[in-house]
Amino acid sequence: ANGHTASIMDYARFNYVAQPEDNIGKEGIYPRINDYDKWAIEYGYTPTDFSTPKEDHLYWNRVIVERLAGNPRLWFGGEGRDGDPRALTEDLGDDAVAASNYGIRNLRRIIGEIPEWNKEEADQYQNVSRMYSALTSQYNRYLGHVAANIGGRFITNKSIEEPGPKYGPVPKEKQKNALEFLNQNLFQKPSWLVEVPYIFNLTDRPDSYLYTFIDNIVSANVLLSPSKLERLEQFAQYDASNYKPEDYLADLHGMVFTELEKGGKVDSYRRYLQQHFVTAALGVVKSEQSPDSVGKALLTAELLDIQKKAAKGKGPDAVTKAHWQAIARQIEAGLK
């Protein structure tokens, strides 16, 4: 009835949540002029006849408070630039995990069809390569939408007469669900993305597509962000039921370094993940651009713990043993 996005300017290019069994037509797949657009036009172009700017301001404040209370589709946020995961470009819904899972279902439906749908005589797989890259870019967006919930904050601008705080934490359970999603779809190899019959027509290193996801998400800007860790500490300091940064890093460690804690062979994908985690963490710890913070302190402790265990790390094969020794040396050299 209302389309999949409240605004044509919301960068919600298509309804990736929709499933074939929903039988949604084009009107429900593509964005349309909607509630927010009409509200923005009304606010921007409705003339008022007040004698002073103060009167005009008070009038529109009352209107805004009333309208937002009556229709949440009129709310607008920072488009992903202010740490509020409710306002991200190209995302849908109020639950990034649920929405992204639906989106992944659709990607899995179409990935095998790309060569047939883009077949053109004399084409040397440029069409397929372009469309495959578009599909992996969409997957990367889903990971980013979910990751934004971890260490995120809700920002609800208010007039002083409205109750409640402007800033609030993303609920702990929502953050933990987001981390588990990343565990299933990033920390564990998403093999289906590269196990397609045409992959060696595109590259001789299929996993390089997947390493890009790790580079983007397991980074100083996302999962290891000092500002995110500090935000977690601040919210937990005032409410102990919130997600503590040390608990978050412990959960993350358990997912990324499972083999270090429980033993077992480390395959090439997981080796890249673990090496990149260490590289990104060292980058935060050694950075001179940001002041000392809880993030630096906790990541230093995390690296020392990994180093200690990796130095004693054993494995069922020579490659795994060599991997743990390399990790230990990387941390030792990096912290000097």
CSV table of C-alpha atoms in Angstrom, one decimal:
chain,number,residue,atom,x,y,z
A,1,ALA,CA,0.0,0.0,0.0
A,2,ASN,CA,2.8,2.4,0.9
A,3,GLY,CA,5.7,1.2,-1.2
A,4,HIS,CA,9.0,0.1,0.2
A,5,THR,CA,10.4,3.5,1.0
A,6,ALA,CA,9.0,6.8,2.3
A,7,SER,CA,10.9,9.0,-0.2
A,8,ILE,CA,12.0,8.9,-3.8
A,9,MET,CA,15.2,10.5,-2.5
A,10,ASP,CA,15.9,7.7,0.0
A,11,TYR,CA,18.4,5.9,-2.3
A,12,ALA,CA,16.3,2.8,-1.9
A,13,ARG,CA,16.7,1.8,-5.5
A,14,PHE,CA,14.6,-1.4,-5.4
A,15,ASN,CA,12.7,-3.6,-3.0
A,16,TYR,CA,15.2,-6.3,-2.3
A,17,VAL,CA,13.1,-7.6,0.6
A,18,ALA,CA,10.3,-8.7,-1.7
A,19,GLN,CA,10.2,-12.4,-2.5
A,20,PRO,CA,8.7,-14.2,-5.5
A,21,GLU,CA,5.8,-15.6,-3.5
A,22,ASP,CA,4.8,-12.1,-2.4
A,23,ASN,CA,3.6,-11.4,-6.0
A,24,ILE,CA,4.5,-7.7,-5.8
A,25,GLY,CA,4.2,-5.8,-9.0
A,26,LYS,CA,6.5,-3.0,-10.3
A,27,GLU,CA,4.8,-0.4,-8.1
A,28,GLY,CA,6.1,-2.3,-5.1
A,29,ILE,CA,9.5,-3.0,-6.5
A,30,TYR,CA,10.6,0.5,-7.5
A,31,PRO,CA,10.5,3.7,-5.4
A,32,ARG,CA,7.9,6.4,-5.8
A,33,ILE,CA,7.0,9.9,-4.8
A,34,ASN,CA,5.8,9.2,-1.2
A,35,ASP,CA,4.8,10.7,2.2
A,36,TYR,CA,8.1,12.3,3.0
A,37,ASP,CA,8.4,14.0,-0.4
A,38,LYS,CA,5.0,15.6,0.0
A,39,TRP,CA,5.8,16.6,3.5
A,40,ALA,CA,9.2,18.2,2.4
A,41,ILE,CA,7.5,20.1,-0.4
A,42,GLU,CA,4.8,21.3,2.1
A,43,TYR,CA,7.4,22.4,4.6
A,44,GLY,CA,9.6,24.1,2.0
A,45,TYR,CA,7.0,25.9,0.0
A,46,THR,CA,4.0,26.6,2.1
A,47,PRO,CA,3.8,30.4,2.6
A,48,THR,CA,3.1,31.7,6.1
A,49,ASP,CA,2.0,35.2,7.1
A,50,PHE,CA,3.7,35.9,10.4
A,51,SER,CA,5.2,39.2,11.3
A,52,THR,CA,8.4,37.8,12.9
A,53,PRO,CA,10.8,34.9,12.2
A,54,LYS,CA,10.1,33.8,15.8
A,55,GLU,CA,6.4,33.3,15.2
A,56,ASP,CA,7.2,31.4,12.0
A,57,HIS,CA,9.6,29.1,13.9
A,58,LEU,CA,7.1,28.4,16.7
A,59,TYR,CA,4.4,27.6,14.2
A,60,TRP,CA,6.5,25.1,12.2
A,61,ASN,CA,7.9,23.5,15.4
A,62,ARG,CA,4.3,22.7,16.5
A,63,VAL,CA,3.5,21.4,13.0
A,64,ILE,CA,6.6,19.2,12.9
A,65,VAL,CA,6.0,17.7,16.4
A,66,GLU,CA,2.4,16.9,15.5
A,67,ARG,CA,3.2,15.4,12.1
A,68,LEU,CA,6.0,13.2,13.2
A,69,ALA,CA,3.9,11.9,16.1
A,70,GLY,CA,1.2,11.0,13.7
A,71,ASN,CA,3.2,9.5,10.9
A,72,PRO,CA,6.7,8.0,11.5
A,73,ARG,CA,7.3,7.9,7.7
A,74,LEU,CA,8.0,11.6,7.9
A,75,TRP,CA,11.1,11.1,10.1
A,76,PHE,CA,14.5,11.6,8.4
A,77,GLY,CA,18.0,10.9,9.7
A,78,GLY,CA,21.6,11.4,8.7
A,79,GLU,CA,21.9,9.0,5.8
A,80,GLY,CA,24.6,6.9,7.5
A,81,ARG,CA,26.9,9.8,8.4
A,82,ASP,CA,25.9,10.1,12.1
A,83,GLY,CA,26.1,6.6,13.4
A,84,ASP,CA,22.3,6.0,13.4
A,85,PRO,CA,21.6,2.6,11.8
A,86,ARG,CA,18.0,3.6,11.2
A,87,ALA,CA,19.0,6.0,8.5
A,88,LEU,CA,21.3,4.4,5.9
A,89,THR,CA,21.4,4.8,2.2
A,90,GLU,CA,19.9,1.9,0.2
A,91,ASP,CA,18.6,0.0,3.2
A,92,LEU,CA,15.1,-1.1,3.9
A,93,GLY,CA,13.0,-1.9,7.0
A,94,ASP,CA,13.6,-1.6,10.7
A,95,ASP,CA,15.6,-4.8,11.1
A,96,ALA,CA,18.8,-4.9,9.0
A,97,VAL,CA,19.3,-8.6,9.7
A,98,ALA,CA,15.9,-9.7,8.5
A,99,ALA,CA,16.0,-7.4,5.5
A,100,SER,CA,19.5,-8.5,4.5
A,101,ASN,CA,18.6,-12.2,4.9
A,102,TYR,CA,15.7,-11.6,2.4
A,103,GLY,CA,18.1,-9.8,0.1
A,104,ILE,CA,20.6,-12.6,0.2
A,105,ARG,CA,17.8,-15.1,-0.7
A,106,ASN,CA,17.3,-13.1,-3.9
A,107,LEU,CA,21.0,-12.9,-4.7
A,108,ARG,CA,21.2,-16.7,-4.3
A,109,ARG,CA,18.3,-17.0,-6.7
A,110,ILE,CA,19.9,-14.9,-9.5
A,111,ILE,CA,23.6,-15.6,-9.2
A,112,GLY,CA,23.4,-18.8,-11.3
A,113,GLU,CA,21.4,-17.0,-14.0
A,114,ILE,CA,23.8,-14.2,-14.7
A,115,PRO,CA,25.5,-15.7,-17.8
A,116,GLU,CA,22.2,-16.7,-19.5
A,117,TRP,CA,20.6,-13.3,-18.7
A,118,ASN,CA,23.6,-11.3,-20.0
A,119,LYS,CA,24.5,-13.5,-23.0
A,120,GLU,CA,25.6,-11.6,-26.0
A,121,GLU,CA,27.5,-12.9,-29.1
A,122,ALA,CA,31.2,-12.2,-29.1
A,123,ASP,CA,31.1,-10.8,-25.5
A,124,GLN,CA,34.2,-11.9,-23.6
A,125,TYR,CA,32.5,-12.1,-20.2
A,126,GLN,CA,32.5,-8.3,-19.8
A,127,ASN,CA,28.7,-8.4,-19.3
A,128,VAL,CA,28.9,-11.3,-16.8
A,129,SER,CA,31.8,-9.7,-14.9
A,130,ARG,CA,29.9,-6.4,-14.6
A,131,MET,CA,26.8,-8.0,-13.3
A,132,TYR,CA,28.6,-10.3,-11.0
A,133,SER,CA,30.5,-7.3,-9.5
A,134,ALA,CA,27.1,-5.6,-9.1
A,135,LEU,CA,25.8,-8.6,-7.2
A,136,THR,CA,28.8,-8.8,-4.9
A,137,SER,CA,28.6,-5.0,-4.3
A,138,GLN,CA,25.0,-5.5,-3.2
A,139,TYR,CA,26.1,-8.2,-0.8
A,140,ASN,CA,28.7,-5.8,0.6
A,141,ARG,CA,25.9,-3.3,1.3
A,142,TYR,CA,23.9,-5.8,3.3
A,143,LEU,CA,27.0,-6.5,5.4
A,144,GLY,CA,27.4,-2.8,6.0
A,145,HIS,CA,23.8,-2.2,6.9
A,146,VAL,CA,24.0,-4.9,9.5
A,147,ALA,CA,27.4,-3.8,10.9
A,148,ALA,CA,26.2,-0.3,11.4
A,149,ASN,CA,24.1,-1.6,14.3
A,150,ILE,CA,27.2,-2.6,16.3
A,151,GLY,CA,28.3,0.3,18.4
A,152,GLY,CA,25.6,2.5,16.8
A,153,ARG,CA,23.4,5.1,18.3
A,154,PHE,CA,19.9,6.3,17.8
A,155,ILE,CA,19.5,10.0,17.3
A,156,THR,CA,16.0,11.4,17.6
A,157,ASN,CA,16.0,15.1,17.3
A,158,LYS,CA,13.5,16.7,19.7
A,159,SER,CA,12.0,20.0,20.7
A,160,ILE,CA,12.5,20.7,24.4
A,161,GLU,CA,8.8,20.1,25.2
A,162,GLU,CA,9.0,16.5,23.9
A,163,PRO,CA,9.8,13.7,26.4
A,164,GLY,CA,12.8,11.4,26.2
A,165,PRO,CA,16.5,11.6,25.3
A,166,LYS,CA,17.8,12.6,21.9
A,167,TYR,CA,20.6,9.9,22.0
A,168,GLY,CA,20.2,6.3,22.8
A,169,PRO,CA,22.1,3.0,22.3
A,170,VAL,CA,21.1,0.3,19.8
A,171,PRO,CA,19.6,-2.4,22.0
A,172,LYS,CA,22.1,-5.0,23.1
A,173,GLU,CA,20.2,-7.9,21.6
A,174,LYS,CA,20.0,-6.1,18.2
A,175,GLN,CA,23.8,-5.7,18.3
A,176,LYS,CA,24.4,-9.3,19.2
A,177,ASN,CA,22.1,-10.4,16.4
A,178,ALA,CA,24.0,-8.2,14.0
A,179,LEU,CA,27.3,-9.8,15.1
A,180,GLU,CA,25.9,-13.3,14.6
A,181,PHE,CA,24.7,-12.4,11.1
A,182,LEU,CA,28.3,-11.3,10.3
A,183,ASN,CA,29.6,-14.5,11.8
A,184,GLN,CA,27.3,-16.6,9.4
A,185,ASN,CA,27.8,-14.4,6.3
A,186,LEU,CA,31.3,-13.0,6.6
A,187,PHE,CA,33.4,-14.8,9.2
A,188,GLN,CA,32.3,-18.1,7.8
A,189,LYS,CA,33.2,-18.2,4.1
A,190,PRO,CA,30.2,-17.4,1.9
A,191,SER,CA,31.2,-20.0,-0.5
A,192,TRP,CA,28.1,-19.8,-2.7
A,193,LEU,CA,29.3,-16.5,-4.0
A,194,VAL,CA,32.3,-18.0,-5.7
A,195,GLU,CA,31.2,-21.6,-6.3
A,196,VAL,CA,29.5,-20.9,-9.6
A,197,PRO,CA,30.4,-22.6,-12.9
A,198,TYR,CA,31.6,-19.4,-14.6
A,199,ILE,CA,33.8,-18.0,-11.8
A,200,PHE,CA,37.1,-19.0,-13.6
A,201,ASN,CA,35.9,-17.0,-16.6
A,202,LEU,CA,36.1,-13.9,-14.4
A,203,THR,CA,39.2,-14.5,-12.3
A,204,ASP,CA,41.9,-16.9,-11.3
A,205,ARG,CA,41.5,-15.9,-7.6
A,206,PRO,CA,37.8,-16.2,-6.7
A,207,ASP,CA,38.3,-15.6,-3.0
A,208,SER,CA,39.6,-12.1,-3.8
A,209,TYR,CA,36.0,-11.0,-4.2
A,210,LEU,CA,35.3,-12.2,-0.7
A,211,TYR,CA,38.5,-10.6,0.8
A,212,THR,CA,37.0,-7.2,-0.2
A,213,PHE,CA,34.2,-7.8,2.2
A,214,ILE,CA,36.6,-8.5,5.1
A,215,ASP,CA,38.7,-5.5,4.2
A,216,ASN,CA,35.6,-3.3,4.4
A,217,ILE,CA,33.9,-4.6,7.5
A,218,VAL,CA,36.8,-5.9,9.7
A,219,SER,CA,38.3,-2.4,9.8
A,220,ALA,CA,39.2,0.6,11.9
A,221,ASN,CA,36.1,2.3,10.5
A,222,VAL,CA,33.6,-0.4,11.2
A,223,LEU,CA,34.0,-3.4,13.6
A,224,LEU,CA,37.2,-2.1,15.2
A,225,SER,CA,36.3,1.5,15.2
A,226,PRO,CA,37.6,3.3,18.4
A,227,SER,CA,34.6,5.7,18.4
A,228,LYS,CA,32.2,2.7,18.3
A,229,LEU,CA,34.1,1.1,21.2
A,230,GLU,CA,34.1,4.3,23.2
A,231,ARG,CA,30.3,4.8,22.5
A,232,LEU,CA,29.7,1.3,23.8
A,233,GLU,CA,31.6,2.1,27.0
A,234,GLN,CA,29.7,5.4,27.5
A,235,PHE,CA,26.2,3.8,27.2
A,236,ALA,CA,27.3,0.8,29.4
A,237,GLN,CA,28.6,3.2,32.0
A,238,TYR,CA,25.2,4.7,32.5
A,239,ASP,CA,23.2,1.5,32.1
A,240,ALA,CA,25.0,-1.8,32.9
A,241,SER,CA,22.5,-3.8,30.8
A,242,ASN,CA,23.9,-2.2,27.6
A,243,TYR,CA,26.5,-4.0,25.4
A,244,LYS,CA,29.9,-3.5,27.1
A,245,PRO,CA,32.9,-3.0,24.7
A,246,GLU,CA,34.9,-5.8,26.4
A,247,ASP,CA,31.9,-8.2,26.0
A,248,TYR,CA,31.6,-7.2,22.3
A,249,LEU,CA,35.3,-7.8,21.7
A,250,ALA,CA,35.1,-11.2,23.5
A,251,ASP,CA,32.2,-12.2,21.3
A,252,LEU,CA,34.0,-11.0,18.2
A,253,HIS,CA,37.2,-12.8,19.2
A,254,GLY,CA,35.3,-16.1,19.7
A,255,MET,CA,33.9,-15.9,16.2
A,256,VAL,CA,37.1,-14.8,14.4
A,257,PHE,CA,39.6,-16.9,16.3
A,258,THR,CA,37.6,-20.0,16.9
A,259,GLU,CA,40.4,-22.3,15.8
A,260,LEU,CA,42.9,-20.6,18.1
A,261,GLU,CA,40.6,-21.3,21.1
A,262,LYS,CA,39.3,-24.8,20.1
A,263,GLY,CA,41.9,-26.1,17.7
A,264,GLY,CA,41.4,-27.3,14.2
A,265,LYS,CA,42.7,-26.5,10.7
A,266,VAL,CA,42.6,-22.9,9.5
A,267,ASP,CA,41.7,-22.7,5.8
A,268,SER,CA,42.9,-19.9,3.5
A,269,TYR,CA,39.8,-17.8,3.9
A,270,ARG,CA,40.0,-17.9,7.7
A,271,ARG,CA,43.7,-17.2,7.6
A,272,TYR,CA,43.0,-14.0,5.6
A,273,LEU,CA,40.3,-13.0,8.1
A,274,GLN,CA,42.5,-13.5,11.1
A,275,GLN,CA,45.5,-11.8,9.6
A,276,HIS,CA,43.4,-8.8,8.5
A,277,PHE,CA,41.9,-8.6,12.0
A,278,VAL,CA,45.4,-8.3,13.5
A,279,THR,CA,46.5,-5.8,10.8
A,280,ALA,CA,43.4,-3.6,11.4
A,281,ALA,CA,43.7,-3.8,15.2
A,282,LEU,CA,47.4,-2.9,15.0
A,283,GLY,CA,46.5,0.1,12.8
A,284,VAL,CA,44.1,1.4,15.5
A,285,VAL,CA,46.6,0.8,18.4
A,286,LYS,CA,49.5,2.5,16.5
A,287,SER,CA,47.5,5.4,15.1
A,288,GLU,CA,48.7,8.8,16.0
A,289,GLN,CA,45.7,10.5,14.6
A,290,SER,CA,43.3,9.6,17.4
A,291,PRO,CA,44.0,10.0,21.2
A,292,ASP,CA,44.3,7.2,23.6
A,293,SER,CA,41.0,5.7,24.3
A,294,VAL,CA,39.2,2.6,25.6
A,295,GLY,CA,39.3,1.3,22.1
A,296,LYS,CA,43.1,1.4,21.9
A,297,ALA,CA,43.4,-0.1,25.4
A,298,LEU,CA,41.1,-3.0,24.7
A,299,LEU,CA,42.5,-3.7,21.3
A,300,THR,CA,46.0,-3.8,22.8
A,301,ALA,CA,44.9,-6.3,25.4
A,302,GLU,CA,43.2,-8.3,22.6
A,303,LEU,CA,46.3,-8.4,20.5
A,304,LEU,CA,48.5,-9.5,23.4
A,305,ASP,CA,46.1,-12.3,24.2
A,306,ILE,CA,46.1,-13.4,20.6
A,307,GLN,CA,49.9,-13.2,20.5
A,308,LYS,CA,50.3,-15.3,23.7
A,309,LYS,CA,48.0,-18.0,22.4
A,310,ALA,CA,49.3,-18.0,18.8
A,311,ALA,CA,52.9,-18.4,20.0
A,312,LYS,CA,51.7,-21.7,21.5
A,313,GLY,CA,49.3,-22.4,18.7
A,314,LYS,CA,49.1,-26.0,17.4
A,315,GLY,CA,47.3,-27.3,14.5
A,316,PRO,CA,46.6,-30.5,12.6
A,317,ASP,CA,48.8,-29.5,9.6
A,318,ALA,CA,52.0,-27.5,8.9
A,319,VAL,CA,50.2,-24.6,7.3
A,320,THR,CA,48.0,-23.9,10.4
A,321,LYS,CA,51.1,-24.1,12.7
A,322,ALA,CA,53.0,-21.7,10.4
A,323,HIS,CA,50.0,-19.4,10.4
A,324,TRP,CA,49.8,-19.1,14.2
A,325,GLN,CA,53.6,-18.5,14.4
A,326,ALA,CA,53.2,-15.7,11.7
A,327,ILE,CA,50.4,-14.1,13.7
A,328,ALA,CA,52.5,-14.1,16.8
A,329,ARG,CA,55.4,-12.5,15.0
A,330,GLN,CA,53.2,-10.0,13.3
A,331,ILE,CA,51.8,-8.8,16.6
A,332,GLU,CA,55.2,-8.7,18.3
A,333,ALA,CA,56.6,-6.6,15.6
A,334,GLY,CA,53.6,-4.4,15.3
A,335,LEU,CA,53.5,-3.5,19.0
A,336,LYS,CA,57.1,-2.4,19.1
